[in-house]
C-alpha cells in the first residue's frame, strides 16, 4: 500500500534505514547498501527503496545481503 517516506538515514544496529508512514502504521526497512528514496517522497507497491546490504548489526555468519522489515514498528514512534 502507499505511504510517505518519513526517515532516511543510518540508525544504530539497523544501518542504512528507511521508514514509511502509512497512516497509523510505520514500516521500517533496514540494512540497505544504498537508499534510492528521499524523505517526503510518496511510495507505493513496487517502488525500489534501495539495494539490499549488510549495514548495521548483521550476523557474521550472514554472507548474503539482507533487508530487515518491520510492520507497524514502534521503534520510531509517530509524531
Coordinates of N, CA and C in Angstrom, one line a residue:
X1 N 0.8 -1.2 0.0 CA 0.0 0.0 0.0 C 0.9 1.2 0.0
X2 N 0.3 2.4 -0.3 CA 1.0 3.6 -0.5 C 1.4 4.2 0.9
X3 N 2.4 5.0 0.9 CA 2.9 5.7 2.1 C 3.8 6.8 1.7
X4 N 4.3 7.5 2.8 CA 5.3 8.6 2.6 C 6.5 8.3 3.4
X5 N 7.7 8.4 2.7 CA 9.0 8.2 3.3 C 9.2 9.3 4.4
X6 N 9.3 8.8 5.7 CA 9.5 9.8 6.8 C 10.9 9.8 7.4
X7 N 11.7 8.8 7.1 CA 13.0 8.7 7.6 C 13.9 8.0 6.6
X8 N 15.1 8.6 6.4 CA 16.1 8.0 5.6 C 17.4 8.3 6.3
X9 N 18.2 7.3 6.7 CA 19.4 7.6 7.4 C 20.0 6.3 8.0
X10 N 21.0 6.5 8.8 CA 21.7 5.4 9.5 C 21.2 5.4 10.9
X11 N 20.8 4.2 11.4 CA 20.4 4.0 12.8 C 21.2 2.9 13.4
X12 N 21.5 3.1 14.7 CA 22.3 2.1 15.4 C 21.7 0.7 15.3
X13 N 22.5 -0.2 14.9 CA 22.0 -1.6 14.8 C 21.3 -1.9 13.5
X14 N 20.7 -0.9 12.9 CA 19.9 -1.1 11.7 C 20.7 -0.7 10.5
X15 N 21.7 0.1 10.6 CA 22.5 0.6 9.4 C 21.6 1.5 8.6
X16 N 21.8 1.5 7.3 CA 21.0 2.4 6.5 C 19.5 2.0 6.5
X17 N 18.7 2.9 6.9 CA 17.3 2.6 7.2 C 16.3 3.6 6.5
X18 N 15.2 3.0 6.1 CA 14.1 3.8 5.5 C 12.8 3.5 6.4
X19 N 12.1 4.5 6.7 CA 10.8 4.4 7.4 C 9.7 5.0 6.5
X20 N 8.6 4.3 6.4 CA 7.5 4.7 5.6 C 6.2 4.8 6.5
X21 N 5.7 6.0 6.5 CA 4.4 6.2 7.3 C 3.3 5.9 6.4
X22 N 2.4 5.0 7.0 CA 1.2 4.6 6.3 C -0.1 4.9 7.1
X23 N -0.2 6.1 7.4 CA -1.4 6.5 8.3 C -1.1 6.2 9.7
X24 N -1.7 5.2 10.3 CA -1.5 4.9 11.7 C -0.4 3.8 11.9
X25 N 0.3 3.5 10.9 CA 1.4 2.5 10.9 C 2.6 3.0 10.3
X26 N 3.8 2.5 10.8 CA 5.1 2.9 10.2 C 5.8 1.6 9.9
X27 N 6.3 1.5 8.7 CA 7.1 0.3 8.3 C 8.6 0.7 8.3
X28 N 9.4 -0.2 8.7 CA 10.8 0.0 8.8 C 11.5 -1.0 7.9
X29 N 12.5 -0.5 7.1 CA 13.3 -1.3 6.2 C 14.7 -1.0 6.5
X30 N 15.6 -2.0 6.8 CA 17.0 -1.7 7.2 C 18.0 -2.6 6.6
X31 N 19.3 -2.2 6.8 CA 20.5 -2.9 6.3 C 20.8 -2.6 4.9
X32 N 20.2 -1.6 4.3 CA 20.5 -1.3 2.9 C 22.0 -1.0 2.6
X33 N 22.5 -1.3 1.4 CA 23.8 -0.9 1.0 C 23.7 0.5 0.4
X34 N 22.6 0.9 -0.2 CA 22.3 2.2 -0.7 C 20.8 2.4 -0.7
X35 N 20.4 3.7 -0.6 CA 19.0 4.0 -0.5 C 18.6 4.9 -1.7
X36 N 17.4 4.6 -2.3 CA 17.0 5.2 -3.5 C 15.8 6.2 -3.4
X37 N 15.4 6.4 -2.1 CA 14.2 7.3 -1.9 C 14.7 8.5 -1.0
X38 N 13.8 9.5 -0.9 CA 14.1 10.7 -0.1 C 12.9 11.0 0.9
X39 N 13.2 11.6 2.0 CA 12.1 12.0 2.9 C 11.1 12.8 2.2
X40 N 9.8 12.5 2.5 CA 8.7 13.2 1.9 C 8.2 12.6 0.6
X41 N 9.0 11.7 0.0 CA 8.6 11.0 -1.2 C 7.4 10.1 -1.0
X42 N 6.4 10.2 -1.9 CA 5.3 9.2 -1.8 C 5.8 7.9 -2.5
X43 N 5.5 6.8 -1.9 CA 5.9 5.5 -2.5 C 4.7 4.6 -2.5
X44 N 4.7 3.6 -3.4 CA 3.7 2.6 -3.4 C 4.3 1.2 -3.8
X45 N 3.5 0.2 -3.8 CA 4.0 -1.2 -4.1 C 4.8 -1.1 -5.4
X46 N 6.0 -1.7 -5.3 CA 6.9 -1.8 -6.5 C 7.9 -0.7 -6.5
X47 N 7.8 0.3 -5.7 CA 8.9 1.4 -5.6 C 10.2 0.7 -5.0
X48 N 11.3 1.0 -5.7 CA 12.6 0.5 -5.2 C 13.0 1.5 -4.1
X49 N 13.2 0.9 -2.9 CA 13.6 1.8 -1.8 C 15.1 1.8 -1.7
X50 N 15.8 0.8 -2.2 CA 17.3 0.7 -2.1 C 17.7 -0.6 -2.5
X51 N 19.0 -0.8 -2.3 CA 19.7 -2.1 -2.5 C 20.0 -2.9 -1.2
X52 N 19.7 -4.1 -1.2 CA 19.9 -5.0 0.0 C 21.4 -4.9 0.3
X53 N 21.7 -4.9 1.6 CA 23.1 -4.8 2.1 C 23.4 -5.5 3.4
X54 N 24.5 -5.0 4.0 CA 24.9 -5.6 5.3 C 25.3 -4.5 6.3
X55 N 24.7 -3.4 6.2 CA 25.0 -2.3 7.1 C 24.3 -2.5 8.5
X56 N 24.8 -1.9 9.5 CA 24.3 -2.1 10.9 C 24.8 -3.5 11.4
X57 N 24.1 -4.0 12.4 CA 24.4 -5.3 13.0 C 23.8 -6.4 12.2
X58 N 24.6 -7.1 11.5 CA 24.2 -8.3 10.7 C 25.1 -9.4 11.2
X59 N 24.5 -10.6 11.3 CA 25.2 -11.8 11.8 C 26.4 -12.0 10.9
X60 N 27.6 -12.3 11.6 CA 28.8 -12.5 10.9 C 28.7 -13.8 10.0
X61 N 27.8 -14.7 10.3 CA 27.6 -15.9 9.5 C 26.7 -15.6 8.3
X62 N 26.1 -14.4 8.3 CA 25.2 -14.0 7.1 C 26.1 -13.5 6.0
X63 N 26.3 -14.3 4.9 CA 27.2 -14.0 3.9 C 26.5 -13.3 2.7
X64 N 25.2 -13.2 2.7 CA 24.4 -12.5 1.6 C 23.8 -11.2 2.1
X65 N 23.5 -10.4 1.2 CA 22.8 -9.1 1.5 C 21.4 -9.4 2.1
X66 N 21.0 -8.5 3.0 CA 19.7 -8.7 3.6 C 18.9 -7.3 3.6
X67 N 17.6 -7.4 3.8 CA 16.8 -6.3 4.1 C 15.9 -6.7 5.2
X68 N 15.9 -6.0 6.3 CA 15.1 -6.2 7.5 C 13.8 -5.5 7.4
X69 N 12.7 -6.1 7.7 CA 11.4 -5.4 7.6 C 10.6 -5.5 8.9
X70 N 10.1 -4.4 9.3 CA 9.2 -4.4 10.5 C 7.9 -3.7 10.1
X71 N 6.8 -4.3 10.3 CA 5.5 -3.7 10.1 C 4.9 -3.1 11.3
X72 N 4.4 -1.9 11.2 CA 3.8 -1.2 12.3 C 4.7 -1.1 13.5
X73 N 5.9 -0.7 13.2 CA 7.0 -0.6 14.2 C 6.8 0.5 15.2
X74 N 7.2 0.2 16.4 CA 7.2 1.3 17.5 C 8.6 1.8 17.7
X75 N 9.5 1.3 16.9 CA 10.9 1.7 17.0 C 11.1 3.2 16.8
X76 N 10.4 3.7 15.9 CA 10.4 5.2 15.7 C 8.9 5.7 15.7
X77 N 8.4 6.0 16.9 CA 7.0 6.3 17.1 C 6.6 7.5 16.2
X78 N 5.3 7.4 15.9 CA 4.7 8.5 15.0 C 4.6 9.8 15.9
X79 N 4.9 10.9 15.3 CA 4.7 12.2 15.9 C 5.4 12.3 17.2

